[in-house]
PDB file of C-alpha atoms in Angstrom:
ATOM      1  CA  MET A   1     -18.120  -2.697   5.199  1.00 94.00           C
ATOM      2  CA  LYS A   2     -16.283   0.134   3.422  1.00 97.00           C
ATOM      3  CA  ALA A   3     -12.834   1.348   4.459  1.00 98.00           C
ATOM      4  CA  LYS A   4      -9.983   3.608   3.432  1.00 97.00           C
ATOM      5  CA  LEU A   5      -6.529   2.063   3.233  1.00 97.00           C
ATOM      6  CA  SER A   6      -3.653   4.564   3.374  1.00 96.00           C
ATOM      7  CA  THR A   7      -0.335   2.990   2.393  1.00 97.00           C
ATOM      8  CA  ASP A   8       3.258   4.131   2.255  1.00 95.00           C
ATOM      9  CA  GLY A   9       6.632   2.555   1.710  1.00 95.00           C
ATOM     10  CA  GLY A  10      10.134   3.899   1.776  1.00 94.00           C
ATOM     11  CA  ALA A  11      13.766   2.962   1.414  1.00 95.00           C
ATOM     12  CA  ARG A  12      16.757   4.872   2.686  1.00 95.00           C
ATOM     13  CA  GLY A  13      19.095   4.563  -0.253  1.00 92.00           C
ATOM     14  CA  ASN A  14      16.842   3.008  -2.912  1.00 88.00           C
ATOM     15  CA  PRO A  15      17.677   0.231  -2.653  1.00 96.00           C
ATOM     16  CA  GLY A  16      18.436   0.400   1.025  1.00 96.00           C
ATOM     17  CA  PRO A  17      16.889  -0.369   4.395  1.00 96.00           C
ATOM     18  CA  ALA A  18      13.161  -0.379   3.654  1.00 97.00           C
ATOM     19  CA  ALA A  19       9.856  -0.435   5.494  1.00 96.00           C
ATOM     20  CA  TYR A  20       6.161  -0.023   4.869  1.00 97.00           C
ATOM     21  CA  GLY A  21       3.188   1.303   6.764  1.00 96.00           C
ATOM     22  CA  TYR A  22      -0.555   1.128   6.333  1.00 97.00           C
ATOM     23  CA  VAL A  23      -3.597   2.573   8.052  1.00 96.00           C
ATOM     24  CA  LEU A  24      -7.053   1.045   7.613  1.00 98.00           C
ATOM     25  CA  GLU A  25      -9.997   3.242   8.637  1.00 97.00           C
ATOM     26  CA  ALA A  26     -13.739   2.628   8.553  1.00 97.00           C
ATOM     27  CA  GLU A  27     -15.973   5.095   6.684  1.00 95.00           C
ATOM     28  CA  ASP A  28     -16.666   6.993   9.913  1.00 96.00           C
ATOM     29  CA  GLY A  29     -12.946   7.423  10.582  1.00 94.00           C
ATOM     30  CA  THR A  30     -12.682   4.648  13.170  1.00 97.00           C
ATOM     31  CA  LEU A  31      -9.193   3.152  13.126  1.00 96.00           C
ATOM     32  CA  LEU A  32      -9.446  -0.534  12.203  1.00 98.00           C
ATOM     33  CA  ALA A  33      -5.717  -1.274  11.930  1.00 98.00           C
ATOM     34  CA  ALA A  34      -2.341   0.450  11.624  1.00 96.00           C
ATOM     35  CA  HIS A  35       0.967  -1.271  11.100  1.00 97.00           C
ATOM     36  CA  GLY A  36       4.548  -0.477  10.153  1.00 95.00           C
ATOM     37  CA  GLU A  37       7.250  -3.037   9.427  1.00 96.00           C
ATOM     38  CA  LYS A  38      10.824  -3.302   8.187  1.00 96.00           C
ATOM     39  CA  ILE A  39      11.315  -5.494   5.110  1.00 97.00           C
ATOM     40  CA  GLY A  40      15.119  -5.529   4.808  1.00 96.00           C
ATOM     41  CA  ILE A  41      16.937  -4.113   1.791  1.00 97.00           C
ATOM     42  CA  ALA A  42      14.532  -3.120  -0.983  1.00 97.00           C
ATOM     43  CA  THR A  43      13.552  -0.293  -3.314  1.00 97.00           C
ATOM     44  CA  ASN A  44      10.914   2.354  -2.605  1.00 96.00           C
ATOM     45  CA  ASN A  45       8.562   0.691  -5.090  1.00 97.00           C
ATOM     46  CA  VAL A  46       8.912  -2.746  -3.492  1.00 97.00           C
ATOM     47  CA  ALA A  47       8.160  -1.131  -0.113  1.00 97.00           C
ATOM     48  CA  GLU A  48       5.092   0.638  -1.568  1.00 97.00           C
ATOM     49  CA  TYR A  49       3.729  -2.650  -2.936  1.00 98.00           C
ATOM     50  CA  SER A  50       4.512  -4.424   0.349  1.00 98.00           C
ATOM     51  CA  ALA A  51       2.351  -1.850   2.155  1.00 98.00           C
ATOM     52  CA  LEU A  52      -0.479  -2.358  -0.318  1.00 98.00           C
ATOM     53  CA  ILE A  53      -0.370  -6.149  -0.015  1.00 98.00           C
ATOM     54  CA  ALA A  54      -0.220  -6.121   3.802  1.00 98.00           C
ATOM     55  CA  GLY A  55      -3.060  -3.595   4.006  1.00 98.00           C
ATOM     56  CA  LEU A  56      -5.273  -5.509   1.585  1.00 98.00           C
ATOM     57  CA  GLU A  57      -4.605  -8.731   3.509  1.00 98.00           C
ATOM     58  CA  LYS A  58      -5.710  -6.972   6.720  1.00 98.00           C
ATOM     59  CA  ALA A  59      -8.851  -5.678   4.970  1.00 98.00           C
ATOM     60  CA  LEU A  60      -9.615  -9.231   3.844  1.00 98.00           C
ATOM     61  CA  GLU A  61      -9.032 -10.538   7.377  1.00 98.00           C
ATOM     62  CA  LEU A  62     -11.413  -7.895   8.796  1.00 98.00           C
ATOM     63  CA  GLU A  63     -14.013  -8.741   6.127  1.00 97.00           C
ATOM     64  CA  VAL A  64     -13.931  -5.311   4.510  1.00 97.00           C
ATOM     65  CA  SER A  65     -15.675  -5.617   1.134  1.00 96.00           C
ATOM     66  CA  GLU A  66     -14.972  -2.183  -0.343  1.00 98.00           C
ATOM     67  CA  VAL A  67     -11.617  -0.410  -0.052  1.00 98.00           C
ATOM     68  CA  GLU A  68     -10.338   2.925  -1.282  1.00 98.00           C
ATOM     69  CA  VAL A  69      -6.548   2.666  -1.430  1.00 98.00           C
ATOM     70  CA  VAL A  70      -4.828   6.016  -0.898  1.00 96.00           C
ATOM     71  CA  SER A  71      -1.109   6.307  -1.630  1.00 96.00           C
ATOM     72  CA  ASP A  72       1.482   8.901  -2.585  1.00 93.00           C
ATOM     73  CA  SER A  73       3.041   6.384  -4.997  1.00 95.00           C
ATOM     74  CA  GLU A  74       1.706   7.539  -8.353  1.00 95.00           C
ATOM     75  CA  LEU A  75       3.537   4.675 -10.098  1.00 97.00           C
ATOM     76  CA  MET A  76       1.874   1.993  -7.965  1.00 98.00           C
ATOM     77  CA  ILE A  77      -1.568   3.604  -8.218  1.00 98.00           C
ATOM     78  CA  LYS A  78      -1.359   3.889 -12.017  1.00 97.00           C
ATOM     79  CA  GLN A  79      -0.059   0.308 -12.314  1.00 98.00           C
ATOM     80  CA  MET A  80      -2.883  -1.018 -10.144  1.00 98.00           C
ATOM     81  CA  ARG A  81      -5.431   0.929 -12.217  1.00 97.00           C
ATOM     82  CA  GLY A  82      -3.934  -0.554 -15.400  1.00 97.00           C
ATOM     83  CA  GLU A  83      -2.767   2.848 -16.684  1.00 97.00           C
ATOM     84  CA  TYR A  84       0.935   1.895 -16.612  1.00 97.00           C
ATOM     85  CA  ARG A  85       2.503  -1.438 -17.479  1.00 96.00           C
ATOM     86  CA  VAL A  86       4.512  -3.191 -14.776  1.00 97.00           C
ATOM     87  CA  LYS A  87       7.910  -3.434 -16.457  1.00 95.00           C
ATOM     88  CA  LYS A  88      10.244  -4.337 -13.590  1.00 94.00           C
ATOM     89  CA  GLU A  89      10.334  -8.053 -12.871  1.00 93.00           C
ATOM     90  CA  ALA A  90      10.619  -7.443  -9.117  1.00 89.00           C
ATOM     91  CA  LEU A  91       7.312  -5.554  -9.192  1.00 97.00           C
ATOM     92  CA  GLN A  92       5.433  -7.945 -11.495  1.00 97.00           C
ATOM     93  CA  GLU A  93       5.100 -10.611  -8.805  1.00 97.00           C
ATOM     94  CA  LEU A  94       4.063  -8.045  -6.177  1.00 98.00           C
ATOM     95  CA  TRP A  95       1.537  -6.511  -8.604  1.00 98.00           C
ATOM     96  CA  GLY A  96       0.126  -9.996  -9.223  1.00 97.00           C
ATOM     97  CA  ASP A  97      -0.165 -10.688  -5.491  1.00 98.00           C
ATOM     98  CA  ALA A  98      -1.871  -7.327  -4.877  1.00 98.00           C
ATOM     99  CA  THR A  99      -4.269  -7.891  -7.782  1.00 98.00           C
ATOM    100  CA  ARG A 100      -5.255 -11.359  -6.530  1.00 98.00           C
ATOM    101  CA  ILE A 101      -5.866 -10.117  -2.967  1.00 98.00           C
ATOM    102  CA  ALA A 102      -7.832  -7.091  -4.235  1.00 98.00           C
ATOM    103  CA  ARG A 103     -10.135  -9.429  -6.190  1.00 98.00           C
ATOM    104  CA  ARG A 104     -10.785 -11.409  -3.010  1.00 98.00           C
ATOM    105  CA  VAL A 105     -11.594  -8.219  -1.071  1.00 97.00           C
ATOM    106  CA  GLY A 106     -14.236  -7.163  -3.595  1.00 95.00           C
ATOM    107  CA  ARG A 107     -14.388  -3.551  -4.781  1.00 97.00           C
ATOM    108  CA  VAL A 108     -11.034  -1.748  -4.607  1.00 98.00           C
ATOM    109  CA  THR A 109     -10.344   1.731  -5.963  1.00 98.00           C
ATOM    110  CA  TYR A 110      -7.011   3.544  -6.077  1.00 98.00           C
ATOM    111  CA  THR A 111      -6.382   7.239  -5.386  1.00 96.00           C
ATOM    112  CA  ALA A 112      -3.051   9.060  -5.613  1.00 93.00           C
ATOM    113  CA  VAL A 113      -2.490  11.760  -2.989  1.00 90.00           C
ATOM    114  CA  ARG A 114       0.312  14.030  -1.870  1.00 81.00           C
ATOM    115  CA  ARG A 115       2.321  12.954   1.166  1.00 73.00           C
ATOM    116  CA  GLU A 116       0.441  15.145   3.716  1.00 72.00           C
ATOM    117  CA  PRO A 117      -2.894  13.245   3.688  1.00 70.00           C
ATOM    118  CA  ASN A 118      -0.861  10.081   4.157  1.00 78.00           C
ATOM    119  CA  ALA A 119       0.999  11.352   7.242  1.00 84.00           C
ATOM    120  CA  LEU A 120       0.229   8.457   9.615  1.00 84.00           C
ATOM    121  CA  ALA A 121       1.265   5.760   7.115  1.00 89.00           C
ATOM    122  CA  ASP A 122       4.437   7.777   6.383  1.00 85.00           C
ATOM    123  CA  ARG A 123       5.174   8.043  10.115  1.00 88.00           C
ATOM    124  CA  LEU A 124       4.769   4.262  10.540  1.00 90.00           C
ATOM    125  CA  VAL A 125       7.367   3.718   7.789  1.00 90.00           C
ATOM    126  CA  ASN A 126       9.869   6.024   9.470  1.00 86.00           C
ATOM    127  CA  GLU A 127       9.243   4.570  12.932  1.00 91.00           C
ATOM    128  CA  ALA A 128       9.846   1.060  11.555  1.00 91.00           C
ATOM    129  CA  LEU A 129      13.064   2.213   9.866  1.00 90.00           C
ATOM    130  CA  ASP A 130      14.256   3.969  13.040  1.00 90.00           C
ATOM    131  CA  ALA A 131      13.530   0.997  15.311  1.00 83.00           C
ATOM    132  CA  VAL A 132      16.577  -0.988  16.400  1.00 60.00           C
TER     133      VAL A 132
END
């Protein structure tokens, strides 16, 4: 099965209170999963990677074998494509986790988008941050 995984992460402060959100949709647009979650104090980039990892884990759980990851984090997308090195130690471990999970999923591609096409994932981040 093919699916699109829209991910977003954010921190209020950077570092600050952080959360991530992901939306997993089948090729026909059917919603397979959507989730937003607080992760404590973290940077935007840690939150972005947390969204990617959680979304890929869900894809694996749902036996999705081909995933197009869509994110407004150009840094994360270019790091996952191998275009940028992962310099920050905090991101190296997360990059490694994401890479290992992506291999288990099967075929994973990465596309950078502006924030608008990622509206639902962005909303899940903000709802998680706003929750008491």
